[in-house]
């Protein structure tokens, strides 16, 4: 078995992808291509043997305010203007491949990309939107922290990423 990362294109067969969260399946099948074409999100797929999509994630640039961050983090940041960050908006693994370390591989690939890009286009943190409490636990395992007033939105400062 061979795994490769690619940017989503028309050639990728998305029909069979199912991760257990209909919204994330719908996105990959119906919206992701358009987001790529409009340059709204980068959609990266993980392929098994060059054909089956076993997982995907999306990255885009975003911003947060210091007020959204915990006080001990916010106090070192400007209070009056938004702080640049990278948004890991979606991450999903096909149900037939869950529990095999694929989610971790996708997350680390996304974080590495965010960290590399931050050297050219500054970003303070990576933000993730967990779809539910289960997904939130997955991110917390990798040291993501809750944003203020948004229990399913988490962050990790880029400087915490050891790559
Ligand atoms: C959440 C999800 C991405 C995890 O992917 P996965 O491939 O099953 O996870 P992995 O096998 O890589 O697990 C890596 C580690 O995280 C842990 N883990 C996985 N899912 C977890 C969860 N929901 N809660 C807590 N820990 C979790 C695993 O036990 C494993 O820990 P270990 O290394 O100590 O054994 C996957 O279940 C999924 O796609 N779910 C539906 C979509 C979703 O919720 N996406 C995330 C939010 S947008």
JSON list of C-alpha atoms and ligand atoms in Angstrom, two decimals:
[
{"chain": "A", "resi": 1, "resn": "UNK", "atom": "CA", "xyz": [0.00, 0.00, 0.00]},
{"chain": "A", "resi": 2, "resn": "UNK", "atom": "CA", "xyz": [1.29, 3.43, -0.96]},
{"chain": "A", "resi": 3, "resn": "UNK", "atom": "CA", "xyz": [-0.01, 6.78, 0.31]},
{"chain": "A", "resi": 4, "resn": "UNK", "atom": "CA", "xyz": [0.43, 10.08, -1.51]},
{"chain": "A", "resi": 5, "resn": "UNK", "atom": "CA", "xyz": [-0.78, 13.63, -0.86]},
{"chain": "A", "resi": 6, "resn": "UNK", "atom": "CA", "xyz": [-2.18, 15.64, -3.77]},
{"chain": "A", "resi": 7, "resn": "UNK", "atom": "CA", "xyz": [-4.13, 18.83, -4.28]},
{"chain": "A", "resi": 8, "resn": "UNK", "atom": "CA", "xyz": [-7.71, 17.97, -5.18]},
{"chain": "A", "resi": 9, "resn": "UNK", "atom": "CA", "xyz": [-8.40, 17.89, -8.93]},
{"chain": "A", "resi": 10, "resn": "UNK", "atom": "CA", "xyz": [-11.25, 16.74, -11.20]},
{"chain": "A", "resi": 11, "resn": "UNK", "atom": "CA", "xyz": [-9.43, 13.45, -11.72]},
{"chain": "A", "resi": 12, "resn": "UNK", "atom": "CA", "xyz": [-9.94, 12.36, -8.11]},
{"chain": "A", "resi": 13, "resn": "UNK", "atom": "CA", "xyz": [-12.90, 10.03, -7.52]},
{"chain": "A", "resi": 14, "resn": "UNK", "atom": "CA", "xyz": [-14.83, 11.45, -4.57]},
{"chain": "A", "resi": 15, "resn": "UNK", "atom": "CA", "xyz": [-18.04, 9.47, -4.95]},
{"chain": "A", "resi": 16, "resn": "UNK", "atom": "CA", "xyz": [-17.18, 6.71, -2.49]},
{"chain": "A", "resi": 17, "resn": "UNK", "atom": "CA", "xyz": [-15.78, 8.86, 0.30]},
{"chain": "A", "resi": 18, "resn": "UNK", "atom": "CA", "xyz": [-17.62, 8.53, 3.61]},
{"chain": "A", "resi": 19, "resn": "UNK", "atom": "CA", "xyz": [-16.28, 9.71, 6.96]},
{"chain": "A", "resi": 20, "resn": "UNK", "atom": "CA", "xyz": [-19.38, 9.47, 9.17]},
{"chain": "A", "resi": 21, "resn": "UNK", "atom": "CA", "xyz": [-20.09, 13.21, 9.16]},
{"chain": "A", "resi": 22, "resn": "UNK", "atom": "CA", "xyz": [-22.44, 13.93, 6.20]},
{"chain": "A", "resi": 23, "resn": "UNK", "atom": "CA", "xyz": [-21.45, 17.61, 6.09]},
{"chain": "A", "resi": 24, "resn": "UNK", "atom": "CA", "xyz": [-17.79, 16.71, 5.52]},
{"chain": "A", "resi": 25, "resn": "UNK", "atom": "CA", "xyz": [-18.68, 14.14, 2.83]},
{"chain": "A", "resi": 26, "resn": "UNK", "atom": "CA", "xyz": [-20.95, 16.66, 1.11]},
{"chain": "A", "resi": 27, "resn": "UNK", "atom": "CA", "xyz": [-18.23, 19.27, 1.14]},
{"chain": "A", "resi": 28, "resn": "UNK", "atom": "CA", "xyz": [-15.67, 17.01, -0.57]},
{"chain": "A", "resi": 29, "resn": "UNK", "atom": "CA", "xyz": [-18.14, 15.84, -3.22]},
{"chain": "A", "resi": 30, "resn": "UNK", "atom": "CA", "xyz": [-19.94, 19.10, -3.95]},
{"chain": "A", "resi": 31, "resn": "UNK", "atom": "CA", "xyz": [-18.04, 22.19, -2.84]},
{"chain": "A", "resi": 32, "resn": "UNK", "atom": "CA", "xyz": [-14.36, 21.44, -2.52]},
{"chain": "A", "resi": 33, "resn": "UNK", "atom": "CA", "xyz": [-13.64, 21.64, -6.26]},
{"chain": "A", "resi": 34, "resn": "UNK", "atom": "CA", "xyz": [-15.25, 25.05, -6.51]},
{"chain": "A", "resi": 35, "resn": "UNK", "atom": "CA", "xyz": [-13.37, 26.31, -3.43]},
{"chain": "A", "resi": 36, "resn": "UNK", "atom": "CA", "xyz": [-10.13, 25.20, -5.09]},
{"chain": "A", "resi": 37, "resn": "UNK", "atom": "CA", "xyz": [-10.98, 26.92, -8.38]},
{"chain": "A", "resi": 38, "resn": "UNK", "atom": "CA", "xyz": [-11.86, 30.16, -6.60]},
{"chain": "A", "resi": 39, "resn": "UNK", "atom": "CA", "xyz": [-8.79, 29.89, -4.39]},
{"chain": "A", "resi": 40, "resn": "UNK", "atom": "CA", "xyz": [-10.92, 30.05, -1.23]},
{"chain": "A", "resi": 41, "resn": "UNK", "atom": "CA", "xyz": [-9.48, 26.89, 0.33]},
{"chain": "A", "resi": 42, "resn": "UNK", "atom": "CA", "xyz": [-6.68, 24.49, -0.48]},
{"chain": "A", "resi": 43, "resn": "UNK", "atom": "CA", "xyz": [-8.06, 20.97, -0.42]},
{"chain": "A", "resi": 44, "resn": "UNK", "atom": "CA", "xyz": [-5.44, 18.27, 0.05]},
{"chain": "A", "resi": 45, "resn": "UNK", "atom": "CA", "xyz": [-6.37, 14.62, -0.42]},
{"chain": "A", "resi": 46, "resn": "UNK", "atom": "CA", "xyz": [-4.50, 11.55, 0.79]},
{"chain": "A", "resi": 47, "resn": "UNK", "atom": "CA", "xyz": [-4.62, 8.80, -1.83]},
{"chain": "A", "resi": 48, "resn": "UNK", "atom": "CA", "xyz": [-4.10, 5.10, -1.34]},
{"chain": "A", "resi": 49, "resn": "UNK", "atom": "CA", "xyz": [-2.35, 3.45, -4.29]},
{"chain": "A", "resi": 50, "resn": "UNK", "atom": "CA", "xyz": [-2.79, 6.62, -6.37]},
{"chain": "A", "resi": 51, "resn": "UNK", "atom": "CA", "xyz": [-6.56, 6.32, -6.59]},
{"chain": "A", "resi": 52, "resn": "UNK", "atom": "CA", "xyz": [-8.74, 5.95, -3.47]},
{"chain": "A", "resi": 53, "resn": "UNK", "atom": "CA", "xyz": [-9.23, 9.05, -1.31]},
{"chain": "A", "resi": 54, "resn": "UNK", "atom": "CA", "xyz": [-8.70, 7.89, 2.27]},
{"chain": "A", "resi": 55, "resn": "UNK", "atom": "CA", "xyz": [-8.76, 11.35, 3.81]},
{"chain": "A", "resi": 56, "resn": "UNK", "atom": "CA", "xyz": [-8.62, 15.06, 3.17]},
{"chain": "A", "resi": 57, "resn": "UNK", "atom": "CA", "xyz": [-8.09, 18.40, 4.83]},
{"chain": "A", "resi": 58, "resn": "UNK", "atom": "CA", "xyz": [-8.55, 22.07, 3.93]},
{"chain": "A", "resi": 59, "resn": "UNK", "atom": "CA", "xyz": [-6.36, 25.07, 4.66]},
{"chain": "A", "resi": 60, "resn": "UNK", "atom": "CA", "xyz": [-6.98, 28.79, 4.22]},
{"chain": "A", "resi": 61, "resn": "UNK", "atom": "CA", "xyz": [-5.80, 32.05, 5.70]},
{"chain": "A", "resi": 62, "resn": "UNK", "atom": "CA", "xyz": [-7.90, 33.58, 8.45]},
{"chain": "A", "resi": 63, "resn": "UNK", "atom": "CA", "xyz": [-7.69, 35.94, 11.39]},
{"chain": "A", "resi": 64, "resn": "UNK", "atom": "CA", "xyz": [-8.67, 36.00, 15.04]},
{"chain": "A", "resi": 65, "resn": "UNK", "atom": "CA", "xyz": [-8.83, 38.76, 17.61]},
{"chain": "A", "resi": 66, "resn": "UNK", "atom": "CA", "xyz": [-6.90, 38.76, 20.86]},
{"chain": "A", "resi": 67, "resn": "UNK", "atom": "CA", "xyz": [-10.25, 38.68, 22.66]},
{"chain": "A", "resi": 68, "resn": "UNK", "atom": "CA", "xyz": [-10.86, 35.19, 21.29]},
{"chain": "A", "resi": 69, "resn": "UNK", "atom": "CA", "xyz": [-7.66, 33.85, 22.83]},
{"chain": "A", "resi": 70, "resn": "UNK", "atom": "CA", "xyz": [-7.11, 32.90, 26.47]},
{"chain": "A", "resi": 71, "resn": "UNK", "atom": "CA", "xyz": [-5.90, 35.82, 28.56]},
{"chain": "A", "resi": 72, "resn": "UNK", "atom": "CA", "xyz": [-2.35, 34.54, 29.09]},
{"chain": "A", "resi": 73, "resn": "UNK", "atom": "CA", "xyz": [-1.88, 34.28, 25.30]},
{"chain": "A", "resi": 74, "resn": "UNK", "atom": "CA", "xyz": [-3.80, 37.45, 24.40]},
{"chain": "A", "resi": 75, "resn": "UNK", "atom": "CA", "xyz": [-1.77, 39.73, 26.64]},
{"chain": "A", "resi": 76, "resn": "UNK", "atom": "CA", "xyz": [1.27, 39.34, 24.37]},
{"chain": "A", "resi": 77, "resn": "UNK", "atom": "CA", "xyz": [-0.71, 40.34, 21.25]},
{"chain": "A", "resi": 78, "resn": "UNK", "atom": "CA", "xyz": [-2.07, 43.62, 19.86]},
{"chain": "A", "resi": 79, "resn": "UNK", "atom": "CA", "xyz": [-5.53, 44.23, 21.29]},
{"chain": "A", "resi": 80, "resn": "UNK", "atom": "CA", "xyz": [-6.86, 46.47, 18.53]},
{"chain": "A", "resi": 81, "resn": "UNK", "atom": "CA", "xyz": [-6.24, 44.53, 15.33]},
{"chain": "A", "resi": 82, "resn": "UNK", "atom": "CA", "xyz": [-6.85, 40.97, 14.13]},
{"chain": "A", "resi": 83, "resn": "UNK", "atom": "CA", "xyz": [-4.03, 38.46, 14.26]},
{"chain": "A", "resi": 84, "resn": "UNK", "atom": "CA", "xyz": [-3.26, 36.38, 11.19]},
{"chain": "A", "resi": 85, "resn": "UNK", "atom": "CA", "xyz": [-3.75, 32.61, 11.44]},
{"chain": "A", "resi": 86, "resn": "UNK", "atom": "CA", "xyz": [-4.13, 29.54, 9.24]},
{"chain": "A", "resi": 87, "resn": "UNK", "atom": "CA", "xyz": [-7.49, 27.78, 9.35]},
{"chain": "A", "resi": 88, "resn": "UNK", "atom": "CA", "xyz": [-7.59, 23.99, 9.18]},
{"chain": "A", "resi": 89, "resn": "UNK", "atom": "CA", "xyz": [-11.28, 24.13, 8.40]},
{"chain": "A", "resi": 90, "resn": "UNK", "atom": "CA", "xyz": [-11.96, 20.46, 7.71]},
{"chain": "A", "resi": 91, "resn": "UNK", "atom": "CA", "xyz": [-10.17, 17.17, 8.22]},
{"chain": "A", "resi": 92, "resn": "UNK", "atom": "CA", "xyz": [-11.74, 13.77, 7.65]},
{"chain": "A", "resi": 93, "resn": "UNK", "atom": "CA", "xyz": [-10.78, 10.13, 7.21]},
{"chain": "A", "resi": 94, "resn": "UNK", "atom": "CA", "xyz": [-12.85, 7.55, 5.31]},
{"chain": "A", "resi": 95, "resn": "UNK", "atom": "CA", "xyz": [-14.66, 5.22, 7.74]},
{"chain": "A", "resi": 96, "resn": "UNK", "atom": "CA", "xyz": [-12.89, 2.15, 6.33]},
{"chain": "A", "resi": 97, "resn": "UNK", "atom": "CA", "xyz": [-9.54, 3.68, 7.23]},
{"chain": "A", "resi": 98, "resn": "UNK", "atom": "CA", "xyz": [-10.29, 5.26, 10.61]},
{"chain": "A", "resi": 99, "resn": "UNK", "atom": "CA", "xyz": [-8.31, 4.08, 13.61]},
{"chain": "A", "resi": 100, "resn": "UNK", "atom": "CA", "xyz": [-5.20, 3.34, 11.52]},
{"chain": "A", "resi": 101, "resn": "UNK", "atom": "CA", "xyz": [-3.23, 6.53, 12.13]},
{"chain": "A", "resi": 102, "resn": "UNK", "atom": "CA", "xyz": [-4.45, 8.34, 8.99]},
{"chain": "A", "resi": 103, "resn": "UNK", "atom": "CA", "xyz": [-6.01, 11.23, 10.93]},
{"chain": "A", "resi": 104, "resn": "UNK", "atom": "CA", "xyz": [-2.70, 11.83, 12.66]},
{"chain": "A", "resi": 105, "resn": "UNK", "atom": "CA", "xyz": [-0.83, 11.73, 9.32]},
{"chain": "A", "resi": 106, "resn": "UNK", "atom": "CA", "xyz": [-3.28, 14.26, 7.80]},
{"chain": "A", "resi": 107, "resn": "UNK", "atom": "CA", "xyz": [-3.06, 16.55, 10.83]},
{"chain": "A", "resi": 108, "resn": "UNK", "atom": "CA", "xyz": [0.74, 16.53, 10.90]},
{"chain": "A", "resi": 109, "resn": "UNK", "atom": "CA", "xyz": [0.92, 17.15, 7.14]},
{"chain": "A", "resi": 110, "resn": "UNK", "atom": "CA", "xyz": [-1.42, 20.14, 7.51]},
{"chain": "A", "resi": 111, "resn": "UNK", "atom": "CA", "xyz": [0.50, 21.53, 10.50]},
{"chain": "A", "resi": 112, "resn": "UNK", "atom": "CA", "xyz": [3.82, 21.16, 8.73]},
{"chain": "A", "resi": 113, "resn": "UNK", "atom": "CA", "xyz": [2.44, 22.98, 5.68]},
{"chain": "A", "resi": 114, "resn": "UNK", "atom": "CA", "xyz": [1.05, 25.76, 7.89]},
{"chain": "A", "resi": 115, "resn": "UNK", "atom": "CA", "xyz": [4.37, 26.14, 9.68]},
{"chain": "A", "resi": 116, "resn": "UNK", "atom": "CA", "xyz": [6.35, 26.25, 6.43]},
{"chain": "A", "resi": 117, "resn": "UNK", "atom": "CA", "xyz": [3.97, 28.83, 4.91]},
{"chain": "A", "resi": 118, "resn": "UNK", "atom": "CA", "xyz": [4.16, 30.95, 8.07]},
{"chain": "A", "resi": 119, "resn": "UNK", "atom": "CA", "xyz": [7.82, 31.59, 7.35]},
{"chain": "A", "resi": 120, "resn": "UNK", "atom": "CA", "xyz": [6.74, 33.53, 4.23]},
{"chain": "A", "resi": 121, "resn": "UNK", "atom": "CA", "xyz": [3.25, 34.72, 5.20]},
{"chain": "A", "resi": 122, "resn": "UNK", "atom": "CA", "xyz": [3.13, 35.29, 8.94]},
{"chain": "A", "resi": 123, "resn": "UNK", "atom": "CA", "xyz": [0.58, 33.42, 11.00]},
{"chain": "A", "resi": 124, "resn": "UNK", "atom": "CA", "xyz": [0.35, 33.35, 14.77]},
{"chain": "A", "resi": 125, "resn": "UNK", "atom": "CA", "xyz": [-1.58, 30.11, 15.13]},
{"chain": "A", "resi": 126, "resn": "UNK", "atom": "CA", "xyz": [-3.40, 27.27, 13.43]},
{"chain": "A", "resi": 127, "resn": "UNK", "atom": "CA", "xyz": [-7.15, 27.28, 14.12]},
{"chain": "A", "resi": 128, "resn": "UNK", "atom": "CA", "xyz": [-9.36, 24.20, 13.76]},
{"chain": "A", "resi": 129, "resn": "UNK", "atom": "CA", "xyz": [-13.13, 23.82, 13.71]},
{"chain": "A", "resi": 130, "resn": "UNK", "atom": "CA", "xyz": [-14.04, 20.57, 15.45]},
{"chain": "A", "resi": 131, "resn": "UNK", "atom": "CA", "xyz": [-17.38, 19.28, 14.20]},
{"chain": "A", "resi": 132, "resn": "UNK", "atom": "CA", "xyz": [-18.36, 17.79, 17.57]},
{"chain": "A", "resi": 133, "resn": "UNK", "atom": "CA", "xyz": [-17.01, 16.87, 20.99]},
{"chain": "A", "resi": 134, "resn": "UNK", "atom": "CA", "xyz": [-15.43, 13.66, 19.68]},
{"chain": "A", "resi": 135, "resn": "UNK", "atom": "CA", "xyz": [-13.48, 15.56, 17.05]},
{"chain": "A", "resi": 136, "resn": "UNK", "atom": "CA", "xyz": [-12.52, 18.11, 19.69]},
{"chain": "A", "resi": 137, "resn": "UNK", "atom": "CA", "xyz": [-10.93, 15.33, 21.76]},
{"chain": "A", "resi": 138, "resn": "UNK", "atom": "CA", "xyz": [-8.88, 14.29, 18.74]},
{"chain": "A", "resi": 139, "resn": "UNK", "atom": "CA", "xyz": [-7.39, 17.78, 18.42]},
{"chain": "A", "resi": 140, "resn": "UNK", "atom": "CA", "xyz": [-6.88, 18.16, 22.18]},
{"chain": "A", "resi": 141, "resn": "UNK", "atom": "CA", "xyz": [-4.77, 15.02, 22.05]},
{"chain": "A", "resi": 142, "resn": "UNK", "atom": "CA", "xyz": [-2.37, 17.05, 19.91]},
{"chain": "A", "resi": 143, "resn": "UNK", "atom": "CA", "xyz": [-2.27, 20.03, 22.32]},
{"chain": "A", "resi": 144, "resn": "UNK", "atom": "CA", "xyz": [-4.87, 22.23, 20.64]},
{"chain": "A", "resi": 145, "resn": "UNK", "atom": "CA", "xyz": [-6.54, 24.62, 23.11]},
{"chain": "A", "resi": 146, "resn": "UNK", "atom": "CA", "xyz": [-10.03, 26.08, 23.23]},
{"chain": "A", "resi": 147, "resn": "UNK", "atom": "CA", "xyz": [-10.72, 29.61, 22.03]},
{"chain": "A", "resi": 148, "resn": "UNK", "atom": "CA", "xyz": [-12.75, 31.85, 24.31]},
{"chain": "A", "resi": 149, "resn": "UNK", "atom": "CA", "xyz": [-16.56, 31.61, 23.87]},
{"chain": "A", "resi": 150, "resn": "UNK", "atom": "CA", "xyz": [-16.24, 29.07, 21.03]},
{"chain": "A", "resi": 151, "resn": "UNK", "atom": "CA", "xyz": [-15.92, 25.61, 22.55]},
{"chain": "A", "resi": 152, "resn": "UNK", "atom": "CA", "xyz": [-15.56, 23.78, 19.20]},
{"chain": "A", "resi": 153, "resn": "UNK", "atom": "CA", "xyz": [-12.94, 26.17, 17.77]},
{"chain": "A", "resi": 154, "resn": "UNK", "atom": "CA", "xyz": [-9.41, 25.35, 18.89]},
{"chain": "A", "resi": 155, "resn": "UNK", "atom": "CA", "xyz": [-5.97, 26.76, 18.27]},
{"chain": "A", "resi": 156, "resn": "UNK", "atom": "CA", "xyz": [-2.30, 25.94, 18.56]},
{"chain": "A", "resi": 157, "resn": "UNK", "atom": "CA", "xyz": [0.38, 28.66, 18.33]},
{"chain": "A", "resi": 158, "resn": "UNK", "atom": "CA", "xyz": [2.67, 28.08, 15.34]},
{"chain": "A", "resi": 159, "resn": "UNK", "atom": "CA", "xyz": [5.71, 28.44, 17.61]},
{"chain": "A", "resi": 160, "resn": "UNK", "atom": "CA", "xyz": [4.55, 25.30, 19.47]},
{"chain": "A", "resi": 161, "resn": "UNK", "atom": "CA", "xyz": [4.92, 23.19, 16.35]},
{"chain": "A", "resi": 162, "resn": "UNK", "atom": "CA", "xyz": [8.12, 21.19, 16.44]},
{"chain": "A", "resi": 163, "resn": "UNK", "atom": "CA", "xyz": [8.80, 20.32, 12.84]},
{"chain": "B", "resi": 1, "resn": "LIG", "atom": "C1", "xyz": [-11.46, 12.35, 13.94]},
{"chain": "B", "resi": 1, "resn": "LIG", "atom": "C2", "xyz": [-10.76, 11.56, 12.82]},
{"chain": "B", "resi": 1, "resn": "LIG", "atom": "C3", "xyz": [-10.17, 12.54, 11.83]},
{"chain": "B", "resi": 1, "resn": "LIG", "atom": "C4", "xyz": [-9.64, 10.71, 13.43]},
{"chain": "B", "resi": 1, "resn": "LIG", "atom": "O1", "xyz": [-8.98, 10.02, 12.38]},
{"chain": "B", "resi": 1, "resn": "LIG", "atom": "P1", "xyz": [-8.39, 8.55, 12.60]},
{"chain": "B", "resi": 1, "resn": "LIG", "atom": "O2", "xyz": [-7.64, 8.18, 11.39]},
{"chain": "B", "resi": 1, "resn": "LIG", "atom": "O3", "xyz": [-9.47, 7.63, 13.00]},
{"chain": "B", "resi": 1, "resn": "LIG", "atom": "O4", "xyz": [-7.43, 8.80, 13.83]},
{"chain": "B", "resi": 1, "resn": "LIG", "atom": "P2", "xyz": [-5.99, 8.11, 14.07]},
{"chain": "B", "resi": 1, "resn": "LIG", "atom": "O5", "xyz": [-6.13, 6.64, 13.85]},
{"chain": "B", "resi": 1, "resn": "LIG", "atom": "O6", "xyz": [-4.97, 8.83, 13.29]},
{"chain": "B", "resi": 1, "resn": "LIG", "atom": "O7", "xyz": [-5.78, 8.40, 15.60]},
{"chain": "B", "resi": 1, "resn": "LIG", "atom": "C5", "xyz": [-4.66, 9.09, 16.07]},
{"chain": "B", "resi": 1, "resn": "LIG", "atom": "C6", "xyz": [-4.78, 9.17, 17.56]},
{"chain": "B", "resi": 1, "resn": "LIG", "atom": "O8", "xyz": [-5.95, 9.94, 17.90]},
{"chain": "B", "resi": 1, "resn": "LIG", "atom": "C7", "xyz": [-6.82, 9.18, 18.71]},
{"chain": "B", "resi": 1, "resn": "LIG", "atom": "N1", "xyz": [-8.18, 9.53, 18.31]},
{"chain": "B", "resi": 1, "resn": "LIG", "atom": "C8", "xyz": [-8.77, 9.33, 17.13]},
{"chain": "B", "resi": 1, "resn": "LIG", "atom": "N2", "xyz": [-10.01, 9.81, 17.15]},
{"chain": "B", "resi": 1, "resn": "LIG", "atom": "C9", "xyz": [-10.19, 10.33, 18.39]},
{"chain": "B", "resi": 1, "resn": "LIG", "atom": "C10", "xyz": [-11.25, 10.98, 19.03]},
{"chain": "B", "resi": 1, "resn": "LIG", "atom": "N3", "xyz": [-12.41, 11.20, 18.41]},
{"chain": "B", "resi": 1, "resn": "LIG", "atom": "N4", "xyz": [-11.09, 11.36, 20.32]},
{"chain": "B", "resi": 1, "resn": "LIG", "atom": "C11", "xyz": [-9.93, 11.16, 20.96]},
{"chain": "B", "resi": 1, "resn": "LIG", "atom": "N5", "xyz": [-8.86, 10.57, 20.40]},
{"chain": "B", "resi": 1, "resn": "LIG", "atom": "C12", "xyz": [-9.00, 10.16, 19.13]},
{"chain": "B", "resi": 1, "resn": "LIG", "atom": "C13", "xyz": [-6.50, 7.73, 18.42]},
{"chain": "B", "resi": 1, "resn": "LIG", "atom": "O9", "xyz": [-6.84, 6.91, 19.51]},
{"chain": "B", "resi": 1, "resn": "LIG", "atom": "C14", "xyz": [-5.00, 7.80, 18.21]},
{"chain": "B", "resi": 1, "resn": "LIG", "atom": "O10", "xyz": [-4.35, 7.83, 19.45]},
{"chain": "B", "resi": 1, "resn": "LIG", "atom": "P3", "xyz": [-3.07, 6.89, 19.74]},
{"chain": "B", "resi": 1, "resn": "LIG", "atom": "O11", "xyz": [-2.02, 7.33, 18.74]},
{"chain": "B", "resi": 1, "resn": "LIG", "atom": "O12", "xyz": [-2.70, 7.22, 21.15]},
{"chain": "B", "resi": 1, "resn": "LIG", "atom": "O13", "xyz": [-3.53, 5.52, 19.52]},
{"chain": "B", "resi": 1, "resn": "LIG", "atom": "C15", "xyz": [-11.73, 10.60, 12.10]},
{"chain": "B", "resi": 1, "resn": "LIG", "atom": "O14", "xyz": [-12.34, 9.78, 13.04]},
{"chain": "B", "resi": 1, "resn": "LIG", "atom": "C16", "xyz": [-12.81, 11.28, 11.28]},
{"chain": "B", "resi": 1, "resn": "LIG", "atom": "O15", "xyz": [-12.59, 11.59, 10.12]},
{"chain": "B", "resi": 1, "resn": "LIG", "atom": "N6", "xyz": [-13.98, 11.49, 11.88]},
{"chain": "B", "resi": 1, "resn": "LIG", "atom": "C17", "xyz": [-15.09, 12.10, 11.18]},
{"chain": "B", "resi": 1, "resn": "LIG", "atom": "C18", "xyz": [-14.81, 13.54, 10.76]},
{"chain": "B", "resi": 1, "resn": "LIG", "atom": "C19", "xyz": [-14.34, 14.41, 11.88]},
{"chain": "B", "resi": 1, "resn": "LIG", "atom": "O16", "xyz": [-14.85, 14.37, 13.00]},
{"chain": "B", "resi": 1, "resn": "LIG", "atom": "N7", "xyz": [-13.30, 15.23, 11.57]},
{"chain": "B", "resi": 1, "resn": "LIG", "atom": "C20", "xyz": [-12.61, 16.08, 12.54]},
{"chain": "B", "resi": 1, "resn": "LIG", "atom": "C21", "xyz": [-13.21, 17.40, 12.71]},
{"chain": "B", "resi": 1, "resn": "LIG", "atom": "S1", "xyz": [-13.49, 18.39, 11.31]}
]
